[in-house]
Short mmCIF file of C-alpha atoms in Angstrom, two decimals:
data_model
loop_
_atom_site.label_atom_id
_atom_site.label_comp_id
_atom_site.label_asym_id
_atom_site.label_seq_id
_atom_site.Cartn_x
_atom_site.Cartn_y
_atom_site.Cartn_z
CA MET A 188 7.38 -17.90 4.15
CA ILE A 189 5.36 -15.89 6.63
CA LEU A 190 7.79 -13.01 6.53
CA ARG A 191 8.05 -13.13 2.73
CA LEU A 192 4.16 -12.53 2.61
CA LEU A 193 4.67 -9.33 4.78
CA LEU A 194 7.11 -8.02 2.13
CA SER A 195 5.53 -9.02 -1.04
CA SER A 196 3.49 -5.87 -1.84
CA LEU A 197 6.29 -3.60 -0.89
CA VAL A 198 8.99 -5.32 -2.94
CA GLY A 199 6.73 -5.42 -6.01
CA LEU A 200 5.94 -1.68 -5.77
CA THR A 201 9.54 -0.67 -5.06
CA PHE A 202 10.82 -2.43 -8.13
CA VAL A 203 7.86 -1.28 -10.44
CA THR A 204 8.77 2.28 -9.71
CA ALA A 205 12.18 2.01 -11.45
CA SER A 206 10.61 2.00 -14.86
CA TYR A 207 9.01 5.35 -14.78
CA ALA A 208 11.71 7.30 -16.37
CA ALA A 209 11.80 5.06 -19.54
CA ILE A 210 8.08 5.34 -20.05
CA GLU A 211 7.67 9.06 -19.34
CA ASP A 212 6.83 9.63 -23.04
CA GLN A 213 3.94 7.20 -22.80
CA ILE A 214 2.35 9.34 -20.04
CA SER A 215 -0.35 11.94 -20.60
CA GLU A 216 -2.00 13.88 -17.86
CA PHE A 217 -5.31 15.95 -17.98
CA MET A 218 -7.41 17.79 -15.35
CA LEU A 219 -11.13 17.84 -15.91
CA ASP A 220 -13.08 21.04 -15.11
CA ASN A 221 -14.52 19.43 -11.87
CA GLY A 222 -11.05 18.61 -10.53
CA MET A 223 -10.68 14.95 -11.49
CA GLN A 224 -7.07 14.13 -12.41
CA VAL A 225 -6.80 11.87 -15.50
CA VAL A 226 -3.62 9.93 -16.33
CA VAL A 227 -3.17 7.91 -19.46
CA ILE A 228 -0.44 5.23 -20.01
CA GLU A 229 -0.23 4.19 -23.67
CA ASP A 230 0.70 0.54 -24.58
CA HIS A 231 -0.42 -0.58 -27.86
CA ARG A 232 0.90 -4.14 -27.90
CA ALA A 233 -2.34 -5.78 -27.08
CA PRO A 234 -5.90 -4.54 -27.44
CA VAL A 235 -6.50 -4.47 -23.56
CA VAL A 236 -7.17 -1.60 -21.25
CA VAL A 237 -6.95 -1.34 -17.53
CA HIS A 238 -9.36 1.30 -16.10
CA MET A 239 -8.86 2.34 -12.52
CA VAL A 240 -10.62 5.01 -10.33
CA TRP A 241 -8.61 5.99 -7.24
CA TYR A 242 -10.04 7.98 -4.32
CA ARG A 243 -7.78 10.00 -2.21
CA ALA A 244 -9.39 8.55 0.99
CA GLY A 245 -8.68 5.37 2.87
CA ALA A 246 -9.00 3.86 6.37
CA ALA A 247 -6.72 6.63 7.78
CA ASP A 248 -9.38 9.20 6.78
CA GLU A 249 -12.21 7.62 8.82
CA THR A 250 -13.87 9.23 11.73
CA PRO A 251 -12.77 7.74 15.02
CA GLY A 252 -15.34 5.14 16.15
CA VAL A 253 -16.26 3.80 12.72
CA SER A 254 -13.15 1.82 11.80
CA GLY A 255 -13.61 -0.30 8.82
CA VAL A 256 -16.05 1.96 7.05
CA ALA A 257 -13.70 2.73 4.19
CA HIS A 258 -13.45 -1.04 3.24
CA PHE A 259 -17.13 -1.59 4.06
CA LEU A 260 -18.18 1.09 1.57
CA GLU A 261 -15.79 -0.51 -1.02
CA HIS A 262 -17.90 -3.57 -0.67
CA LEU A 263 -21.15 -1.70 -0.91
CA LEU A 264 -20.18 0.05 -4.15
CA PHE A 265 -20.88 -3.34 -5.92
CA LYS A 266 -24.60 -3.01 -4.84
CA LYS A 267 -27.46 -1.15 -6.59
CA THR A 268 -27.10 2.36 -8.02
CA THR A 269 -30.16 4.52 -9.43
CA ASN A 270 -28.93 3.03 -12.91
CA LEU A 271 -27.48 -0.42 -12.18
CA GLU A 272 -28.84 -3.42 -10.48
CA ALA A 273 -26.77 -4.96 -7.79
CA GLY A 274 -23.85 -6.92 -9.26
CA GLU A 275 -24.59 -5.51 -12.84
CA LEU A 276 -21.20 -3.87 -13.23
CA SER A 277 -19.18 -7.02 -12.43
CA ARG A 278 -21.53 -9.19 -14.47
CA THR A 279 -21.09 -6.87 -17.51
CA VAL A 280 -17.32 -7.02 -17.12
CA ALA A 281 -17.48 -10.79 -16.92
CA GLU A 282 -19.83 -11.21 -19.94
CA ASN A 283 -17.29 -9.07 -21.99
CA GLY A 284 -14.40 -11.28 -20.97
CA GLY A 285 -12.75 -9.00 -18.46
CA THR A 286 -12.04 -8.94 -14.73
CA ASP A 287 -12.72 -6.36 -11.93
CA ASN A 288 -12.25 -5.84 -8.29
CA ALA A 289 -11.49 -3.26 -5.66
CA PHE A 290 -9.19 -2.69 -2.64
CA THR A 291 -8.77 -0.40 0.34
CA SER A 292 -5.55 0.86 2.04
CA TYR A 293 -4.91 3.50 4.59
CA ASP A 294 -4.36 6.28 2.03
CA TYR A 295 -6.66 5.28 -0.89
CA THR A 296 -9.58 3.13 -2.15
CA ALA A 297 -9.47 1.92 -5.89
CA TYR A 298 -11.80 0.27 -8.17
CA TYR A 299 -10.58 -1.32 -11.49
CA GLN A 300 -11.58 -3.32 -14.53
CA ARG A 301 -9.33 -5.03 -17.20
CA VAL A 302 -11.27 -5.29 -20.41
CA ALA A 303 -10.89 -5.30 -24.20
CA ALA A 304 -10.02 -1.69 -25.26
CA ASP A 305 -13.21 -1.16 -27.17
CA ARG A 306 -15.15 -1.59 -23.96
CA LEU A 307 -13.77 1.31 -22.22
CA SER A 308 -16.65 3.67 -22.66
CA ILE A 309 -18.90 1.08 -20.91
CA MET A 310 -16.69 0.90 -17.93
CA MET A 311 -16.38 4.73 -17.67
CA GLN A 312 -20.15 5.04 -17.95
CA MET A 313 -20.80 2.42 -15.04
CA GLU A 314 -17.90 3.65 -12.79
CA ALA A 315 -19.07 7.19 -13.11
CA ASP A 316 -22.54 6.11 -12.21
CA ARG A 317 -21.52 4.61 -8.86
CA MET A 318 -19.41 7.50 -8.01
CA VAL A 319 -22.59 9.42 -7.17
CA ASN A 320 -25.74 7.35 -7.49
CA LEU A 321 -25.20 4.51 -4.87
CA ASP A 322 -28.64 3.29 -3.70
CA LEU A 323 -28.36 1.44 -0.55
CA THR A 324 -30.90 -0.17 1.80
CA GLU A 325 -30.70 -1.44 5.36
CA ASP A 326 -30.71 -5.02 4.06
CA ASP A 327 -27.64 -4.16 1.92
CA ILE A 328 -25.94 -2.98 5.10
CA LEU A 329 -26.74 -6.11 7.22
CA VAL A 330 -25.69 -8.64 4.60
CA GLU A 331 -22.41 -6.83 3.65
CA ARG A 332 -21.61 -6.13 7.34
CA ASP A 333 -21.78 -9.90 7.86
CA VAL A 334 -19.41 -10.36 4.79
CA ILE A 335 -16.81 -8.10 6.08
CA ILE A 336 -16.87 -9.59 9.56
CA GLU A 337 -16.49 -13.09 8.07
CA GLU A 338 -13.51 -11.70 5.98
CA ARG A 339 -11.90 -10.44 9.18
CA ASN A 340 -12.39 -13.92 10.68
CA GLN A 341 -10.72 -15.57 7.64
CA ARG A 342 -7.77 -13.10 7.32
CA ILE A 343 -7.17 -11.83 10.82
CA GLU A 344 -8.67 -13.88 13.61
CA THR A 345 -7.25 -17.20 12.14
CA ASN A 346 -3.76 -15.73 11.48
CA PRO A 347 -1.36 -15.09 14.41
CA SER A 348 0.96 -12.89 12.39
CA ALA A 349 -1.95 -10.67 11.23
CA LEU A 350 -3.22 -10.37 14.91
CA TYR A 351 0.35 -9.55 16.08
CA ARG A 352 0.60 -6.83 13.29
CA GLU A 353 -2.60 -5.19 14.57
CA GLN A 354 -1.05 -4.87 18.01
CA ALA A 355 2.42 -3.71 16.77
CA ASN A 356 0.89 -1.01 14.60
CA ALA A 357 -1.31 0.28 17.46
CA ALA A 358 1.76 0.43 19.50
CA LEU A 359 3.93 2.07 16.94
CA PHE A 360 1.34 4.68 15.84
CA GLN A 361 0.19 6.10 19.22
CA ASN A 362 -1.98 8.80 17.86
CA HIS A 363 -2.06 8.39 13.92
CA ARG A 364 -4.89 6.52 12.27
CA TYR A 365 -2.19 4.11 10.83
CA GLY A 366 -2.49 2.45 14.17
CA VAL A 367 -6.03 1.34 13.29
CA PRO A 368 -6.57 -1.79 10.93
CA VAL A 369 -7.74 -1.14 7.57
CA ILE A 370 -10.47 -3.88 7.86
CA GLY A 371 -11.46 -2.19 11.26
CA TRP A 372 -11.65 -3.18 14.98
CA ARG A 373 -14.19 -6.02 15.27
CA HIS A 374 -16.28 -4.33 17.93
CA GLU A 375 -16.70 -1.19 15.73
CA MET A 376 -17.40 -3.15 12.57
CA SER A 377 -20.27 -4.93 14.28
CA ASN A 378 -21.89 -1.43 14.66
CA LEU A 379 -21.41 0.02 11.34
CA THR A 380 -24.62 1.68 9.96
CA LEU A 381 -26.07 2.96 6.76
CA SER A 382 -25.61 6.41 7.91
CA ASP A 383 -21.83 5.73 8.65
CA ALA A 384 -21.22 4.44 5.12
CA LEU A 385 -23.38 7.24 3.39
CA ALA A 386 -21.39 9.87 5.43
CA TYR A 387 -18.04 8.55 4.16
CA TYR A 388 -19.39 8.27 0.68
CA LYS A 389 -20.83 11.72 0.43
CA GLN A 390 -17.63 13.20 2.06
CA PHE A 391 -14.96 11.55 -0.07
CA TYR A 392 -16.42 10.00 -3.33
CA ALA A 393 -16.33 13.06 -5.78
CA PRO A 394 -14.37 13.73 -8.91
CA ASN A 395 -12.18 16.39 -7.23
CA ASN A 396 -11.19 13.71 -4.81
CA ALA A 397 -10.36 11.09 -7.44
CA VAL A 398 -7.73 10.10 -10.03
CA LEU A 399 -8.57 8.17 -13.19
CA ILE A 400 -5.83 5.90 -14.50
CA VAL A 401 -6.34 4.34 -18.04
CA ALA A 402 -3.53 2.10 -19.08
CA GLY A 403 -3.29 0.03 -22.35
CA ASP A 404 -4.22 0.26 -25.96
CA VAL A 405 -5.83 3.71 -25.97
CA VAL A 406 -5.26 7.13 -27.44
CA PRO A 407 -5.04 10.09 -24.83
CA ASP A 408 -7.30 12.43 -26.55
CA GLU A 409 -9.92 9.76 -26.94
CA VAL A 410 -9.68 9.00 -23.20
CA LEU A 411 -9.97 12.58 -22.41
CA SER A 412 -13.18 12.88 -24.56
CA LEU A 413 -14.66 9.88 -22.90
CA ALA A 414 -13.75 11.14 -19.43
CA LYS A 415 -15.40 14.52 -20.07
CA SER A 416 -18.65 12.88 -21.22
CA THR A 417 -18.83 10.52 -18.17
CA TYR A 418 -16.88 11.75 -15.12
CA GLY A 419 -16.77 15.26 -16.32
CA GLN A 420 -20.55 15.62 -15.88
CA ILE A 421 -20.32 14.95 -12.10
CA PRO A 422 -20.37 18.12 -9.99
CA THR A 423 -17.54 18.78 -7.69
CA ASN A 424 -17.67 18.47 -3.97
CA PRO A 425 -17.26 21.98 -2.78
CA ASN A 426 -17.04 20.85 0.97
CA LEU A 427 -13.99 18.63 0.41
CA SER A 428 -11.39 19.66 2.76
CA ASP A 429 -7.64 18.98 2.95
CA ARG A 430 -6.50 15.75 4.27
CA LYS A 431 -5.85 16.42 7.98
CA ARG A 432 -4.98 13.50 10.22
CA PRO A 433 -3.94 13.32 13.81
CA SER A 434 -0.16 13.55 13.80
CA GLU A 435 2.13 11.39 15.66
CA PRO A 436 3.80 12.81 18.76
CA PRO A 437 7.42 12.48 19.64
CA HIS A 438 8.33 8.93 20.99
CA PHE A 439 10.56 8.83 24.10
CA ALA A 440 10.63 5.13 24.88
CA PRO A 441 10.96 1.79 23.16
CA ARG A 442 7.89 -0.54 23.28
CA ARG A 443 7.79 -4.24 23.41
CA ILE A 444 5.11 -6.90 22.65
CA GLU A 445 5.32 -10.54 23.38
CA TYR A 446 2.53 -12.19 21.26
CA VAL A 447 1.78 -15.84 22.29
CA ASP A 448 -0.55 -18.09 20.44
CA GLU A 449 -0.71 -21.83 20.07
CA ARG A 450 -1.28 -21.46 16.29
CA VAL A 451 2.34 -20.10 15.81
CA SER A 452 4.30 -22.73 13.88
CA GLN A 453 7.63 -20.69 13.88
CA PRO A 454 8.62 -18.09 16.43
CA TYR A 455 10.30 -14.97 15.13
CA VAL A 456 11.33 -11.50 16.17
CA VAL A 457 10.40 -8.34 14.38
CA ARG A 458 11.17 -4.75 15.24
CA SER A 459 9.39 -1.82 13.55
CA TYR A 460 10.72 1.82 13.58
CA LEU A 461 8.95 5.02 12.63
CA ALA A 462 10.52 6.17 9.31
CA PRO A 463 9.87 9.20 6.82
CA GLU A 464 7.79 8.56 3.88
CA ARG A 465 8.39 9.56 0.27
CA ASN A 466 7.75 13.31 0.20
CA SER A 467 7.07 15.17 -2.90
CA GLY A 468 10.07 17.17 -3.99
CA ASP A 469 12.28 15.57 -1.27
CA GLN A 470 12.62 11.78 -2.13
CA ARG A 471 16.22 11.29 -1.26
CA PRO A 472 15.58 10.18 2.34
CA ALA A 473 13.23 7.57 1.14
CA ALA A 474 15.42 6.44 -1.65
CA ALA A 475 18.22 5.71 0.83
CA LEU A 476 15.79 3.81 3.07
CA ALA A 477 14.64 1.80 0.15
CA LEU A 478 18.17 0.78 -0.76
CA LEU A 479 19.03 0.13 2.98
CA ALA A 480 16.15 -2.35 3.08
CA ASP A 481 17.44 -4.20 0.12
CA ILE A 482 21.01 -4.14 1.35
CA LEU A 483 20.10 -5.46 4.67
CA GLY A 484 17.49 -8.07 3.73
CA ASP A 485 17.04 -8.65 -0.02
CA GLY A 486 18.57 -11.99 -1.15
CA GLN A 487 21.24 -14.33 0.03
CA ALA A 488 23.91 -11.54 -0.56
CA SER A 489 22.16 -9.18 1.82
CA VAL A 490 23.86 -8.19 5.20
CA LEU A 491 21.44 -9.86 7.49
CA GLN A 492 21.01 -13.17 5.54
CA ARG A 493 24.81 -13.39 4.94
CA LYS A 494 25.62 -12.83 8.58
CA LEU A 495 22.92 -14.58 10.39
CA GLN A 496 21.89 -17.45 8.13
CA PHE A 497 25.27 -18.48 6.49
CA GLU A 498 28.00 -17.18 8.72
CA THR A 499 26.64 -17.75 12.28
CA GLN A 500 23.76 -19.86 11.27
CA GLU A 501 21.70 -18.21 14.00
CA ALA A 502 18.78 -17.59 11.61
CA LEU A 503 16.69 -19.61 9.31
CA TYR A 504 15.62 -16.34 7.67
CA ALA A 505 16.36 -12.67 8.11
CA SER A 506 15.16 -9.62 6.26
CA ALA A 507 14.16 -6.04 6.24
CA SER A 508 11.29 -3.97 4.69
CA TYR A 509 10.48 -0.35 4.08
CA SER A 510 6.95 1.02 3.21
CA GLY A 511 7.95 4.29 1.56
CA VAL A 512 4.84 5.04 -0.57
CA SER A 513 2.63 6.48 2.22
CA LEU A 514 0.87 9.80 2.79
CA ASP A 515 2.23 10.23 6.33
CA THR A 516 5.23 8.83 8.54
CA THR A 517 5.61 5.24 7.89
CA SER A 518 7.67 2.29 9.13
CA PHE A 519 10.89 0.45 8.45
CA ALA A 520 11.14 -3.12 9.89
CA VAL A 521 13.69 -5.83 10.43
CA TYR A 522 12.96 -9.54 10.99
CA ILE A 523 14.67 -12.79 12.08
CA VAL A 524 13.46 -16.23 12.24
CA PRO A 525 15.85 -18.04 14.69
CA SER A 526 17.31 -21.47 14.15
CA ALA A 527 15.87 -24.29 16.26
CA ASP A 528 18.35 -24.09 19.05
CA VAL A 529 18.39 -20.04 19.22
CA SER A 530 16.09 -18.37 21.59
CA LEU A 531 14.19 -15.37 20.74
CA GLU A 532 16.24 -13.25 23.18
CA ASP A 533 19.56 -14.46 21.40
CA ALA A 534 17.88 -13.90 18.12
CA GLU A 535 17.19 -10.31 18.94
CA ALA A 536 20.67 -9.78 20.12
CA ALA A 537 22.00 -11.32 16.92
CA LEU A 538 19.86 -9.01 14.79
CA ASP A 539 21.06 -5.95 16.67
CA ARG A 540 24.68 -7.10 16.50
CA ALA A 541 24.47 -7.58 12.67
CA ILE A 542 22.94 -4.18 12.04
CA GLY A 543 25.64 -2.63 14.38
CA GLU A 544 28.37 -4.36 12.49
CA PHE A 545 26.92 -3.09 9.12
CA ILE A 546 26.81 0.47 10.37
CA GLU A 547 30.38 0.22 11.58
CA GLU A 548 31.68 -1.59 8.32
CA GLY A 549 29.83 0.55 5.94
CA VAL A 550 28.13 -0.18 2.61
CA ASP A 551 29.68 -2.74 0.21
CA GLU A 552 29.91 -0.52 -2.92
CA ALA A 553 29.87 -3.71 -5.12
CA GLN A 554 26.51 -4.83 -3.58
CA LEU A 555 25.15 -1.37 -3.97
CA ASN A 556 26.11 -1.13 -7.55
CA ARG A 557 24.43 -4.62 -8.10
CA LEU A 558 21.22 -3.42 -6.47
CA LYS A 559 21.04 -0.24 -8.64
CA THR A 560 21.56 -2.50 -11.70
CA GLN A 561 18.70 -4.63 -10.62
CA TYR A 562 16.48 -1.62 -10.26
CA ARG A 563 17.27 -0.58 -13.81
CA ALA A 564 16.54 -4.21 -15.05
CA ALA A 565 13.29 -4.38 -13.10
CA GLY A 566 12.19 -1.17 -14.55
CA ILE A 567 12.55 -2.56 -18.18
CA TYR A 568 10.55 -5.63 -17.41
CA ALA A 569 7.95 -3.61 -15.52
CA GLN A 570 6.94 -1.96 -18.79
CA ASP A 571 5.33 -5.26 -19.82
CA ASN A 572 2.74 -5.00 -17.12
CA VAL A 573 0.23 -2.23 -17.76
CA ASN A 574 -1.93 -3.44 -14.70
CA GLY A 575 1.24 -3.08 -12.57
CA LEU A 576 2.09 0.38 -13.92
CA ALA A 577 -1.58 1.68 -13.36
CA ASN A 578 -1.43 0.34 -9.84
CA ALA A 579 1.87 1.98 -9.02
CA TYR A 580 0.96 5.30 -10.52
CA GLY A 581 -2.31 5.20 -8.70
CA ARG A 582 -0.68 4.46 -5.20
CA ALA A 583 1.84 7.24 -5.69
CA LEU A 584 -0.59 9.89 -6.90
CA THR A 585 -2.98 9.16 -3.94
CA SER A 586 -0.12 9.13 -1.37
CA GLY A 587 0.95 12.81 -2.03
CA LEU A 588 3.40 12.25 -4.88
CA THR A 589 3.16 13.86 -8.42
CA LEU A 590 3.97 12.63 -11.80
CA GLN A 591 7.26 14.60 -11.67
CA ASP A 592 8.18 12.83 -8.40
CA ILE A 593 7.41 9.42 -10.07
CA HIS A 594 9.48 10.08 -13.02
CA GLU A 595 12.39 11.47 -10.99
CA TRP A 596 12.47 8.39 -8.61
CA PRO A 597 14.73 6.19 -10.77
CA ASP A 598 17.37 8.74 -11.21
CA ILE A 599 17.30 9.59 -7.52
CA ILE A 600 17.71 5.80 -6.61
CA GLN A 601 20.73 5.69 -9.08
CA SER A 602 22.37 8.75 -7.45
CA ILE A 603 22.14 7.74 -3.75
CA THR A 604 25.43 7.37 -2.16
CA ALA A 605 26.76 4.91 0.56
CA GLU A 606 27.11 7.83 2.98
CA GLU A 607 23.50 8.66 2.59
CA ILE A 608 22.44 5.14 3.26
CA LEU A 609 24.45 4.99 6.31
CA ALA A 610 23.06 8.27 7.48
CA ALA A 611 19.47 6.94 6.85
CA ALA A 612 20.36 3.94 8.81
CA ARG A 613 21.60 5.86 11.91
CA ASP A 614 18.52 8.04 11.82
CA VAL A 615 15.96 5.31 11.52
CA PHE A 616 17.38 2.74 13.97
CA ASP A 617 16.14 4.63 17.09
CA LEU A 618 15.00 2.41 19.71
CA ASN A 619 12.85 5.22 21.16
CA SER A 620 10.81 5.13 18.01
CA SER A 621 10.44 1.27 17.84
CA VAL A 622 8.23 -1.62 18.64
CA THR A 623 9.91 -4.96 19.13
CA GLY A 624 7.76 -8.07 18.89
CA TRP A 625 8.42 -11.73 20.05
CA ILE A 626 5.88 -13.96 18.32
CA ARG A 627 5.98 -17.45 19.89
CA LYS A 628 3.85 -20.59 20.40
#
C-alpha cells in the first residue's frame, strides 16, 4: 500500500496521456498579445467547465535559502487582493456550487475551479485579479507560515516514507533543485518572509509565464474573448528570463541510505536512478522507459511481481515507476517489499537478479502488446474526465512539452519496439547514477 501511494500520481498521468490523439480535434490553442498561452478542450456532454491557470514556476525555480516559498505563495494567493477580500474567491465558487483548489510541484504551480459553464467569466475575472493584485500583510505571512509548517508536520514529519524520500532525493540530485523538497526544508520554511513571497510573486506570476486551460462545455472563440477581456489586460513581465537551473553533474559512484524509524511497519528496499525526461521533439527514450516501468512492475503479470511474488515468493510486493513528465532530468525507481523471512540484503539481491534475468531474456512480446492495448483503452476512458485532461495538458505544457508532443505521444508509445525498451533498461540501470535505500524499523 505504501508503495502504491508513491506510484499513484505517475500511473494516472501516464495513462491519461494515451487519449490525446483521439481528442486532438477538440483542442484549440491561442496566444494572447501579452504572451499568455490559452488552450481550450471542448466537451459539451455536461454544462460544466474546469478553469485552470498554470504558472511555469515551481519549487525548482526558487532561490537557494527560501525553500518552500513557491508552495507558501500558493497558500497566500487565497488571501486579500486589491479587489477581493480574503477567501472571497473560494467562497464565491462554493456559493455557485463549484470546487476550487491549487497545487505546487517542482516545475509548476496551478490554480483551478470547477463550476457551471455559465460561471466561467466570474472565475476568469477573479483569477486574473489575483495574478497581479495580491495584497499581503505581515499578519498574513505569520498565520500562513504556521499553516504550511503544520502541513509539513502532518505530511512529512509523521511519515517515515516521506522522510526517506527527502533524503533519497537529496542524494540522487546532488546539485539540481529537485533534491530540495517542494514543501521546503523546515529550518528555511520557519524564516520565510513577506519580501521572499513577494519577490517570487513579482518574478513569476505574469501572463507571459502562464498557461490558461479551459475544459468542458465551452466554445473556443468565446473563451478567447473572455480571456482577452480579463487576462489580456494584464501587462507582460519584460524581466522574465528563461528557466535556468543548476545542472546535475556526472555521477561516478552509487549512493546508499539506510533509514531507520520505529514507525516503519513494513521494511522495504527502493533504488532510484537518474533518467531522461520526456523531451520536446524527442520522446522515444521516455516512451521506452514508460513501457519498461509497466513491464517490470504494473500488475501481477509484470516481471518483478511474477518472479519475486509468485515464483520465488521472496516479495510481498514489487514494482517500478518512472516520472517522465519533468522539465529536467528525472528518476526511474524499482521497489521490493520482502516476505517476512527475507532480509533486506537478500531482497535487494533478488531485485537485482530479477532485473538481470529480464535484460538477458528480453521483452515478452505478448506482454508488450497487452500493455499497448491497455494504453489505447485507457485513452478512450480518459476522454470522460475533463478535469483529468486539463491536468494532464497543464502538466505537460509547463514541463517543456508542446501540444504537438502531447498529441504524438500515443502513436510513439504504440511504435516502441522491444529492442528500444531493452536499450533503455541497459542505459538507465547504472549503479553509479543511483541511490539505494533500506527502510526499516
